[in-house]
XYZ file of N, CA and C in Angstrom:
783
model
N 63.161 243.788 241.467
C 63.919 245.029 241.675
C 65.331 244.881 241.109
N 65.433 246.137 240.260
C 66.784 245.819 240.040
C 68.387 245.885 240.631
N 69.238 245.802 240.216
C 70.729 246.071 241.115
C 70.831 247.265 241.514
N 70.443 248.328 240.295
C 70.409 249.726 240.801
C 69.539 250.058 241.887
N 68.613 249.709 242.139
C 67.864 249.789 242.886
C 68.049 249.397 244.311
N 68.049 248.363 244.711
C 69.070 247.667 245.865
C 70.658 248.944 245.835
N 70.921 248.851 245.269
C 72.655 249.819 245.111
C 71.961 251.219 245.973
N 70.799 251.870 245.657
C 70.991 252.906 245.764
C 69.865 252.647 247.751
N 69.355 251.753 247.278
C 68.562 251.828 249.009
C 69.698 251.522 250.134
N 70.934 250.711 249.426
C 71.836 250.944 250.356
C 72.788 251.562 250.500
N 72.543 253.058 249.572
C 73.009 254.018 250.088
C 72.716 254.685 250.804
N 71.250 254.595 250.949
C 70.039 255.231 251.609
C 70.256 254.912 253.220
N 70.261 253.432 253.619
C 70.530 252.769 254.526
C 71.869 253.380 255.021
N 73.061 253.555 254.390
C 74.208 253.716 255.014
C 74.317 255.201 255.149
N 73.628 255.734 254.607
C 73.444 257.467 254.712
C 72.963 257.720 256.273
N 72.066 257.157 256.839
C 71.398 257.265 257.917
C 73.304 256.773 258.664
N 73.476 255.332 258.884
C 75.075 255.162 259.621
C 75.970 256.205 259.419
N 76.139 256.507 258.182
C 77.220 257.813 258.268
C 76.759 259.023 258.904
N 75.485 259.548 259.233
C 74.604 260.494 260.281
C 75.273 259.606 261.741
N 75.173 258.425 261.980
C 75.126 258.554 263.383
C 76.886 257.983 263.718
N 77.616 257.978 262.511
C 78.785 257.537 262.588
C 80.037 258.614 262.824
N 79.320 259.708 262.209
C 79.651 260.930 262.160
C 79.863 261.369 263.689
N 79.071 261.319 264.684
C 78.718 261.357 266.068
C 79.627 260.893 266.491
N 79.514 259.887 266.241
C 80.615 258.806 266.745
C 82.024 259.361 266.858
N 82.611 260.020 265.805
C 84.245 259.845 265.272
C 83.955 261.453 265.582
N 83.022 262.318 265.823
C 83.543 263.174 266.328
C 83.641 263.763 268.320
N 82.758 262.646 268.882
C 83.337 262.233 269.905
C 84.738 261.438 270.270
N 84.848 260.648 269.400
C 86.463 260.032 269.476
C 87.610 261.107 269.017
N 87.300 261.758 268.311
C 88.480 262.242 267.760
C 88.821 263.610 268.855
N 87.696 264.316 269.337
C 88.279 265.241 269.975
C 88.821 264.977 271.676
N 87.385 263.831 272.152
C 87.518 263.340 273.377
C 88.541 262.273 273.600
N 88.473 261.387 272.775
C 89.888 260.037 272.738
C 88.326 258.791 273.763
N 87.020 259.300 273.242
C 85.882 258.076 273.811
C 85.181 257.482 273.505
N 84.884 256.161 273.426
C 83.696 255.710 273.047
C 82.387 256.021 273.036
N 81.778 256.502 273.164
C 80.178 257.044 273.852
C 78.954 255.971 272.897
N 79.505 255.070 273.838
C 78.458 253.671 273.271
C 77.083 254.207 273.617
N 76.733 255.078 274.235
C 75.074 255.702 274.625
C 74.839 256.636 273.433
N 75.384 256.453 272.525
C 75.035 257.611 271.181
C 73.961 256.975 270.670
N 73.524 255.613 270.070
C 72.525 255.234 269.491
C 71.089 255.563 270.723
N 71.305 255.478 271.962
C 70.441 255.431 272.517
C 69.666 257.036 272.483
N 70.225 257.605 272.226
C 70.384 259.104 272.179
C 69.217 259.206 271.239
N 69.926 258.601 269.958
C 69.214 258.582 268.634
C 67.305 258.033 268.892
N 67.200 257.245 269.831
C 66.027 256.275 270.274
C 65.527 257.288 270.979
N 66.213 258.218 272.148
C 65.435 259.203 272.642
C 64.444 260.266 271.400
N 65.512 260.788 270.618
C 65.151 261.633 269.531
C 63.968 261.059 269.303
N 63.644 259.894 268.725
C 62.574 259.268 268.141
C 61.280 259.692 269.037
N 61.634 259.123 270.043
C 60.134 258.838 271.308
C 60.382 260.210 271.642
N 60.677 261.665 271.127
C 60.473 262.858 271.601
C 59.167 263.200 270.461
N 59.708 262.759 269.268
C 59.247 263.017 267.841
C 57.306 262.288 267.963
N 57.646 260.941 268.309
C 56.544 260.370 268.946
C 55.556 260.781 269.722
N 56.056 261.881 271.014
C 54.992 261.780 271.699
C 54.681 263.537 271.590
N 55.877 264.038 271.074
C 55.075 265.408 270.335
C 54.174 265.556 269.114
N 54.248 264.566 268.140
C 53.410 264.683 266.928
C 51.798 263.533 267.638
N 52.256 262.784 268.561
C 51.017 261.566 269.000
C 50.183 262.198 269.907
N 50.981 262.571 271.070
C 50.040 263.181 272.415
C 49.910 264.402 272.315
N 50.595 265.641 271.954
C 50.551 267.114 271.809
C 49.893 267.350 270.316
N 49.909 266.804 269.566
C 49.747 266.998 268.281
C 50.268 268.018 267.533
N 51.386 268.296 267.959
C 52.379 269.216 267.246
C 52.760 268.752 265.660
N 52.969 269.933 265.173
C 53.374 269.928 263.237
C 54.563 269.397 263.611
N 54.809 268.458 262.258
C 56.544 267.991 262.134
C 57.677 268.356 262.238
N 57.391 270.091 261.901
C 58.539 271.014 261.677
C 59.151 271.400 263.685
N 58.295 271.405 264.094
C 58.105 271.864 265.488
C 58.858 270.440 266.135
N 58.177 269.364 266.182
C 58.589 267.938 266.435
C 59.978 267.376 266.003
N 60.643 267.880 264.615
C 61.688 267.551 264.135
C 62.899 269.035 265.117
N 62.554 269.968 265.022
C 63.493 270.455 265.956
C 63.646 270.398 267.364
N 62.213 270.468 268.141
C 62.724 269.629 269.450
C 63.355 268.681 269.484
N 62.997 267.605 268.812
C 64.318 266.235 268.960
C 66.015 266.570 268.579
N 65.515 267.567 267.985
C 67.310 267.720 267.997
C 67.871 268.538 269.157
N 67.058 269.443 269.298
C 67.538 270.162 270.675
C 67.518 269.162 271.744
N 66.487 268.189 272.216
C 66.449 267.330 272.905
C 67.938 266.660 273.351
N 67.850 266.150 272.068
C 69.413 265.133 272.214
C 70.381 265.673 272.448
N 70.297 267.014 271.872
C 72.052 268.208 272.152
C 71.966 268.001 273.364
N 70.465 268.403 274.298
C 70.781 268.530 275.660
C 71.214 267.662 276.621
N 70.717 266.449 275.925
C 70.717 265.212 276.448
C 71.931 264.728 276.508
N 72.836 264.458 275.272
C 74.203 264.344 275.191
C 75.175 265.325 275.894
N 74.343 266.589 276.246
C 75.339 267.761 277.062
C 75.432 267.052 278.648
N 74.216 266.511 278.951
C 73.859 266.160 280.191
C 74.655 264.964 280.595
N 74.778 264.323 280.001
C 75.617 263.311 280.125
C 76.892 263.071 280.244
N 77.475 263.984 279.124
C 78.725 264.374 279.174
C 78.955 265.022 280.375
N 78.153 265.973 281.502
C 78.788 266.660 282.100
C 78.574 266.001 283.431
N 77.801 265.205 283.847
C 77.042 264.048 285.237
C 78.264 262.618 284.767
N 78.439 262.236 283.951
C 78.724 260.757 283.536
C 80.141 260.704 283.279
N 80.307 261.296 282.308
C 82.089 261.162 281.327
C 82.349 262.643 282.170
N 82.063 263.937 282.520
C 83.267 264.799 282.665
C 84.100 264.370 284.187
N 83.504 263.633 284.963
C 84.016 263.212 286.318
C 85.271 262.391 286.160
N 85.358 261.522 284.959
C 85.819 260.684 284.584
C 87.244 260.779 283.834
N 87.280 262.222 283.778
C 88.499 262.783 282.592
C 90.018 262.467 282.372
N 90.167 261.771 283.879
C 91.311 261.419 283.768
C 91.338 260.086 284.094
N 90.198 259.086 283.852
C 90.206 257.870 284.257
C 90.750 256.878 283.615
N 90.966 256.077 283.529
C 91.226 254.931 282.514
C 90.088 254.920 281.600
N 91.140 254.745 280.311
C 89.863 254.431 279.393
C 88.303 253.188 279.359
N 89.330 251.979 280.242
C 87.867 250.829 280.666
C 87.241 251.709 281.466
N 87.125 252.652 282.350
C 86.298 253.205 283.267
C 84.981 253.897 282.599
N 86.133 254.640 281.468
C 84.939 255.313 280.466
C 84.152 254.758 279.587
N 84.746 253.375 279.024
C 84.005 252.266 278.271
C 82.892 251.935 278.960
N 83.328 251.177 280.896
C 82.093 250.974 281.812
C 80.880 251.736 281.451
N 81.255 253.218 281.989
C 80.557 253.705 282.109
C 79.656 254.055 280.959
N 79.842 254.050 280.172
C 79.400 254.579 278.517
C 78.292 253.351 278.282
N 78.728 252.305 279.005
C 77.647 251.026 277.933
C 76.666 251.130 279.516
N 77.091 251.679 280.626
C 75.742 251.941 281.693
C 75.364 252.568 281.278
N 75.293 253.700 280.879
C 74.300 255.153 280.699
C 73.911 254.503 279.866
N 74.281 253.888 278.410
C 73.143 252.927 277.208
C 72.150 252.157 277.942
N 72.066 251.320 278.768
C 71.399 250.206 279.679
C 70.494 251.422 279.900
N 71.487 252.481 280.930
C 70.258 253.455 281.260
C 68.983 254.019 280.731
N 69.592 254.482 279.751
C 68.371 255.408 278.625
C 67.878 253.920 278.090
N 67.707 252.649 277.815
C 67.178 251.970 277.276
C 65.909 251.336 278.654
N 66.471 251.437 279.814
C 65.658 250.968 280.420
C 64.003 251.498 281.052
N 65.106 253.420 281.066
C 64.209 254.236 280.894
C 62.771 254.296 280.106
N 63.553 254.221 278.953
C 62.516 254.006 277.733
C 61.669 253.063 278.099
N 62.257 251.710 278.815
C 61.164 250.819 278.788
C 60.011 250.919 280.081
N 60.815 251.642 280.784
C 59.806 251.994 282.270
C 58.734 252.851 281.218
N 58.950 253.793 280.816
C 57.723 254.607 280.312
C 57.147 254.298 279.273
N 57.505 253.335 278.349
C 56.746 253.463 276.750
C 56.481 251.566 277.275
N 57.199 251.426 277.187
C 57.029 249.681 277.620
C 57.672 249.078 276.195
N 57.469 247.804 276.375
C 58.472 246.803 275.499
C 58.031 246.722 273.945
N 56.726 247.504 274.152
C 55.918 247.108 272.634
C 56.277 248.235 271.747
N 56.477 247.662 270.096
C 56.910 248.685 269.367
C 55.678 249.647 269.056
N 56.253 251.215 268.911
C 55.165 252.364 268.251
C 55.603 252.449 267.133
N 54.156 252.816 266.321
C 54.468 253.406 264.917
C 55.022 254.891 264.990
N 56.078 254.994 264.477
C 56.436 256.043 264.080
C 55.905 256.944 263.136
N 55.477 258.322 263.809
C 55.210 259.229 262.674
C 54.928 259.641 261.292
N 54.295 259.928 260.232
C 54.975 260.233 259.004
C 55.477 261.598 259.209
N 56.224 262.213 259.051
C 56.986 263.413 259.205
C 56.903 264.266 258.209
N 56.943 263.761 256.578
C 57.280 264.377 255.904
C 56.804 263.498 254.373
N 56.406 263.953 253.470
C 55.758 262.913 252.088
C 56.724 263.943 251.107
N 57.909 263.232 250.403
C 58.281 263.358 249.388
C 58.357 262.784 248.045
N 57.683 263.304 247.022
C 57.597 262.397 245.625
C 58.530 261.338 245.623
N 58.797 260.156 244.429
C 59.674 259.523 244.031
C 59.862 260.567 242.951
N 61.596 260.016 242.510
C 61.672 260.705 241.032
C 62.163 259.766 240.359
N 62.079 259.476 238.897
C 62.385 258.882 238.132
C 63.204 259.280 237.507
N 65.145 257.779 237.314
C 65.875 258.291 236.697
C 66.632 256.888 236.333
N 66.113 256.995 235.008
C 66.659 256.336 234.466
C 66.147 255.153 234.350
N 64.658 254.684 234.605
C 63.631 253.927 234.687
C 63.508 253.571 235.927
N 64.230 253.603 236.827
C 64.273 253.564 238.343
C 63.799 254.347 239.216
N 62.832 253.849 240.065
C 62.165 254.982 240.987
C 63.007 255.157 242.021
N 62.977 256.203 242.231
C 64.026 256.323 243.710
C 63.483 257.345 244.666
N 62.811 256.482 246.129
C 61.998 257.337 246.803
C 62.638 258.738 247.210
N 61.654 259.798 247.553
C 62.034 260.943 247.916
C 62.452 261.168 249.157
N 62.449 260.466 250.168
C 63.279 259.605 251.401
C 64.456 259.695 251.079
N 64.814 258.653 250.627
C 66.034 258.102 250.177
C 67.003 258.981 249.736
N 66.518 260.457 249.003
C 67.027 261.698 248.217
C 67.627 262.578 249.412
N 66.969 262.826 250.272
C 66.626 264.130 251.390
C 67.479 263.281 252.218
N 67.496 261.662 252.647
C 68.556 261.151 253.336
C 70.267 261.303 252.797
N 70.149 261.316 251.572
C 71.559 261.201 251.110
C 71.904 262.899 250.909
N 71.195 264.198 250.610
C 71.475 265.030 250.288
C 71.765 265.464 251.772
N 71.397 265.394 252.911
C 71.393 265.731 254.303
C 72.732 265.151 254.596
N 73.015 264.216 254.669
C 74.274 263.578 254.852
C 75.456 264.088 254.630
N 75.230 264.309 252.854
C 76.221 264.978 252.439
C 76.471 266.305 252.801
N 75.615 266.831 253.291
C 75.682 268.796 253.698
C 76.203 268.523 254.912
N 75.919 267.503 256.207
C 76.617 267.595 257.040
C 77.227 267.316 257.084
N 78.210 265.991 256.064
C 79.944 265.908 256.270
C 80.532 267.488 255.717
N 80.176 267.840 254.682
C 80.690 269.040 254.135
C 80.704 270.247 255.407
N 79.467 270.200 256.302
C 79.290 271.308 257.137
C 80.609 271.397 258.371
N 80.503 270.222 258.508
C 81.237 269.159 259.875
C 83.065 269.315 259.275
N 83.547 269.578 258.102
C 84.675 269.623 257.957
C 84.970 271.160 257.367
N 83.680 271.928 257.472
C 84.159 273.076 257.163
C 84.170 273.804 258.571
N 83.167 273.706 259.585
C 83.450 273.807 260.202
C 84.621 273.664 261.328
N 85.418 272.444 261.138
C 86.670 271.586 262.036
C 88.253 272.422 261.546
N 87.984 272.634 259.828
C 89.290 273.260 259.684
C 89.224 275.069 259.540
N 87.776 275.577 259.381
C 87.997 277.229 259.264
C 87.304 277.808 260.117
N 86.721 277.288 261.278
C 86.048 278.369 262.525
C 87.247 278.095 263.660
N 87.151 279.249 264.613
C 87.749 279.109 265.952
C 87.797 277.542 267.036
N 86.566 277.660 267.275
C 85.962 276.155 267.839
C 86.610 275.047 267.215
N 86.723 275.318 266.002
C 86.781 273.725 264.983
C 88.474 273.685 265.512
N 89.662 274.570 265.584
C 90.766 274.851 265.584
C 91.103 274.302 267.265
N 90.298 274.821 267.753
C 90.021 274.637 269.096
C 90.161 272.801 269.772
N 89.192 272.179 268.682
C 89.005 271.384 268.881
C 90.026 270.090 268.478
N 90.479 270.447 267.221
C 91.740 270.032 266.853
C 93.141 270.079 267.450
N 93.273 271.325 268.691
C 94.198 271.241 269.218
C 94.053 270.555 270.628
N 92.945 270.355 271.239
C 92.172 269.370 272.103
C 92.932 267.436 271.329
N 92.076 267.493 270.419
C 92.183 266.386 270.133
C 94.136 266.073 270.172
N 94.783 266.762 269.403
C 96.155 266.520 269.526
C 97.007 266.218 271.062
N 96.532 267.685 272.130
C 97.365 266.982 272.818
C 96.349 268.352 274.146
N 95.927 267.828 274.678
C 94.988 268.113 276.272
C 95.746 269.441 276.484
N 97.176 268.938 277.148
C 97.687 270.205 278.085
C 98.308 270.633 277.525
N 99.035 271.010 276.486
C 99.250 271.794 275.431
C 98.331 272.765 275.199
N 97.048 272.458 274.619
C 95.779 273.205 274.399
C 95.427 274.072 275.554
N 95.798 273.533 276.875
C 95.070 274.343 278.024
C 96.175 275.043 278.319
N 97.824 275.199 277.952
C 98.576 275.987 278.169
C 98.427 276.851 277.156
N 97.763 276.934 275.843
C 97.790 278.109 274.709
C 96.047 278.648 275.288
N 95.117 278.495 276.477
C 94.348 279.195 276.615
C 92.823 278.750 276.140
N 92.688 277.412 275.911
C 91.834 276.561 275.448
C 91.333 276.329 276.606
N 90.005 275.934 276.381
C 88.824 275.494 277.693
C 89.074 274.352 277.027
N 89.582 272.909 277.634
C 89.607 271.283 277.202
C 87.911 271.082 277.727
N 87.650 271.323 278.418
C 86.190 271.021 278.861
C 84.939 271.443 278.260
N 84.949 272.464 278.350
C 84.050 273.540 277.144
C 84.510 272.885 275.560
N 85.274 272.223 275.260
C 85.285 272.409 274.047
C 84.596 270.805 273.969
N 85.355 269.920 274.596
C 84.314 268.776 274.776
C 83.264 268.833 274.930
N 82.348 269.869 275.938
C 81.165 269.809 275.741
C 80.402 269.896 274.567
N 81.077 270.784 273.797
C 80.536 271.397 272.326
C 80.812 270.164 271.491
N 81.787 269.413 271.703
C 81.920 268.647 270.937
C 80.649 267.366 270.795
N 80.863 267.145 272.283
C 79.187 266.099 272.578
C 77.805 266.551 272.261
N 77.635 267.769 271.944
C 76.766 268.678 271.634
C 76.298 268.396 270.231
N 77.457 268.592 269.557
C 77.663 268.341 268.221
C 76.573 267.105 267.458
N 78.018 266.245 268.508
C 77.305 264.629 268.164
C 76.183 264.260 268.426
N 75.640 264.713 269.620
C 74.219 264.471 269.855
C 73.086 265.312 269.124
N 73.385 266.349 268.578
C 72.147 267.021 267.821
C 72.344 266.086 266.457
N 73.437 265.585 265.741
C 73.413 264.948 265.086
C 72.909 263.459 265.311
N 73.072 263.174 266.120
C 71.835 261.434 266.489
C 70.395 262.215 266.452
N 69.734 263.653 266.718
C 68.714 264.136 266.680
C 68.306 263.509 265.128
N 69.171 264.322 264.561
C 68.957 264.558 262.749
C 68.671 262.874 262.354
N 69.683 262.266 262.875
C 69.912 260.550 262.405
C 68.699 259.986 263.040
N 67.686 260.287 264.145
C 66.571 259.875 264.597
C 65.512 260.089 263.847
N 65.312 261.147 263.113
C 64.636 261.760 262.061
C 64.315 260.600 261.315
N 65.542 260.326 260.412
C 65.506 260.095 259.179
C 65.140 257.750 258.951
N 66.106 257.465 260.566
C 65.895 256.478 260.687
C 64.238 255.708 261.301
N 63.436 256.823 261.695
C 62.403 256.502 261.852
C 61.546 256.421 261.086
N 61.728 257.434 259.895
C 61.189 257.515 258.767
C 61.329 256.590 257.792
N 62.763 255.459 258.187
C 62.788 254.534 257.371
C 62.160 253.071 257.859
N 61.818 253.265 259.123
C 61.433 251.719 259.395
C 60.313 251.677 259.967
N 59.736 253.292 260.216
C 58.202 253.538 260.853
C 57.893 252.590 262.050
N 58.849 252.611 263.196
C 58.816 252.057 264.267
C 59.530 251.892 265.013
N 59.221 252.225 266.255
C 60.473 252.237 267.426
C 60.382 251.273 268.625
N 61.095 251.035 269.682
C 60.943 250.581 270.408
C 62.217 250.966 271.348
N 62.856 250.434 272.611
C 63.385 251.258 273.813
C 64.978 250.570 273.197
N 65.031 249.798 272.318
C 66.127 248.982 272.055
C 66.322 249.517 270.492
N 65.489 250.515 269.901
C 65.314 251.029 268.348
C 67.335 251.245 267.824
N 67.815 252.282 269.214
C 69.240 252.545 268.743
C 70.239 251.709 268.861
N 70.378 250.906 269.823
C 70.945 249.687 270.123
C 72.085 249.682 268.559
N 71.248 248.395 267.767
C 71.074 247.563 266.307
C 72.386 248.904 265.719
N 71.525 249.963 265.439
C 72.458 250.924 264.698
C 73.565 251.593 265.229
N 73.612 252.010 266.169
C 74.531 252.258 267.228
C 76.101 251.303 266.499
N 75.971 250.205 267.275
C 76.826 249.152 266.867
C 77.504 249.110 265.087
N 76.333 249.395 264.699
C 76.963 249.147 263.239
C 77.384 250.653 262.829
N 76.961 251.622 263.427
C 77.807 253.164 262.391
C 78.804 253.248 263.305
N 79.119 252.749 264.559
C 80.883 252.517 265.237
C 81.468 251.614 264.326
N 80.604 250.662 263.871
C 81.684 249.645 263.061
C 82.138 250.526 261.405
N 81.237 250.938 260.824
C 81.289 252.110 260.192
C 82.155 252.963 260.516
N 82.486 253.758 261.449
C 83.489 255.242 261.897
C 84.769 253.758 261.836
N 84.907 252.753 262.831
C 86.334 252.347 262.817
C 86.454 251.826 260.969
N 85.873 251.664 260.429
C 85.958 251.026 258.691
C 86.727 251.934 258.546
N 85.935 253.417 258.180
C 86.496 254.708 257.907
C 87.469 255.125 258.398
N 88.336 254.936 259.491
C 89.454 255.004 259.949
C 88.340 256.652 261.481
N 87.898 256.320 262.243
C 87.820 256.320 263.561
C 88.421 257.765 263.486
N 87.766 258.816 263.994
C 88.359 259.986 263.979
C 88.572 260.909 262.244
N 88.393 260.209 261.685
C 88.025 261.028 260.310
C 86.801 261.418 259.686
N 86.340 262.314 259.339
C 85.010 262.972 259.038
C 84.890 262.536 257.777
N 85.248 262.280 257.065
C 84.868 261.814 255.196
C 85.192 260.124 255.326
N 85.893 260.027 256.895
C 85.562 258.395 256.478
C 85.064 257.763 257.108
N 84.231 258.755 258.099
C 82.832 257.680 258.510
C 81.641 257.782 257.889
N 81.801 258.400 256.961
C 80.897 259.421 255.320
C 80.559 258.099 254.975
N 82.246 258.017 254.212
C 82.527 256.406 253.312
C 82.100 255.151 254.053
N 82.841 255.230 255.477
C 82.368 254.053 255.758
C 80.679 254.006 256.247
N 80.193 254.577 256.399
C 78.765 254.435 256.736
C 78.134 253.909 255.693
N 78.668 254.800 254.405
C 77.822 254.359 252.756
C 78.024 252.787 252.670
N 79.220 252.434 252.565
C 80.072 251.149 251.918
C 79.584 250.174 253.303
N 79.251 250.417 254.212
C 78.556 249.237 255.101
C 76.841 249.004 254.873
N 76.143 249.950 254.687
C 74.823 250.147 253.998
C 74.794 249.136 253.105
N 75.254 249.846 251.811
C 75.674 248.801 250.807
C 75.709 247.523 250.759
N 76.722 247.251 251.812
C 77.017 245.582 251.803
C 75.993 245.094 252.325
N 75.381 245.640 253.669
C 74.513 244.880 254.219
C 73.180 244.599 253.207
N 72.588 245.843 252.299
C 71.885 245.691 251.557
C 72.086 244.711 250.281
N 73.212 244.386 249.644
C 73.650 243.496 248.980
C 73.683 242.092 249.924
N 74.020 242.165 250.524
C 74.330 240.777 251.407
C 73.245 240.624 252.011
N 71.981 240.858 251.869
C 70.668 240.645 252.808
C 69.891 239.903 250.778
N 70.293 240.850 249.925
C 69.341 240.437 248.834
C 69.928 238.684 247.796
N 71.509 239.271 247.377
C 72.013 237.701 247.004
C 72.484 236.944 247.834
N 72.877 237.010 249.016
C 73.441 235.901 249.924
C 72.527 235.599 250.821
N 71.967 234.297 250.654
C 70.978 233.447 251.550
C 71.206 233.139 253.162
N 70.710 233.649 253.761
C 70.496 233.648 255.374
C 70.431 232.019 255.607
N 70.229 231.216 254.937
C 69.485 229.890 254.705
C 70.959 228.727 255.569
């Protein structure tokens, strides 16, 4: 295989991190939180996708939008039982709590599905196309073109709708915002909303790349598209884009010439 080739699967790879990195930095930026339970979110999405296309035998199209609604709700739910009690707590309180609710939904998972991995779904069969003597799966295309529509969506939304304005004046300064007539709460919710239909989308695409899950599936990625959003500078939308791509990358470069040995 050639360099191009490797180059572009780890764009592929970091396309999926910048989906769930995205989540990430737009929970930090409006809330000021970690929400270390975002990958797990992403693992729910999956085992929704799972047991609607396995046990119901539902079409993909049907299966791929419940999981996103799933997770919106799921991330709404959480936010409003877990982190909204918490609003004025210390930030370790909210860290605590953020890596329990992860434990939580992971353990969950394992009470009901158990420890053994499932095959994941096929969802969707897209050609390769050829460019430039290089095949480049049709995966890999629909991952990076998705990506890119939602940073573009995600910053058109933040600087020219109401909400997005809303949210920006949240993020700047709490009681300020709630003295010009802002819901700080409501807008957080929307904001976790956000992020979690987006771990929906990022459940999609990451299952489709490794055709297998298990109760620990979000864990692994989780960790690395936060390390991703802080690369990108943490609270910026085009640079947890970048940093999601440019960590892909490396890891995919650094898995093919640098010896584990």
């Amino acid at each position: 295989m050639s360099f191009i080739s490797y180059l572009i699967n780890g764009v592929s790879l970091g396309s999926i991190y910048a989906i769930i990195a995205l989540g990430y930095t737009m929970v930090y930026g409006i809330a000021k939180m970690l929400n270390f339970a975002h990958g797990d979110v992403i693992m729910i999405g999956c085992y929704i996708v799972f047991v609607l296309m396995g046990s119901f035998h539902l079409n993909s199209t049907v299966s791929i939008i419940a999981a996103v609604i799933g997770c919106t709700v799921l991330g709404v739910v959480i936010e409003k039982i877990a982190y909204k009690p918490l609003r004025k707590a210390s930030p370790l309180a909210v860290l605590i709590t953020a890596i329990g609710v992860s434990y939580l939904l992971q353990n969950l998972a394992l009470l009901i599905y158990g420890s053994e991995q499932k095959a994941f779904p096929v969802l969707f069969t897209i050609p390769s196309v050829e460019l430039g003597g290089v095949y480049i799966d049709g995966i890999t295309i629909a991952t990076m073109a998705v990506t890119a529509i939602i940073m573009v969506g995600l910053s058109l939304f933040i600087n020219r709708t109401r909400m997005g304005k809303a949210m920006r004046a949240v993020s700047e300064d709490k009681e300020a915002a709630e003295l010009m007539g802002i819901s700080v709460n409501r807008t957080i919710t929307v904001t976790f909303a956000i992020g979690s239909a987006l771990a929906g989308v990022a459940a999609i695409f990451y299952g489709a790349a490794y055709t297998y899950i298990r109760p620990t599936t979000g864990a692994m990625p989780g960790i690395k598209a936060f390390t991703a959003a802080v690369f990108g500078g943490i609270g910026s939308i085009p640079g947890a884009m970048l940093g999601g791509v440019l960590l892909g990358v490396i890891e995919q470069l650094s898995k093919t010439y640098i010896s584990t040995l």
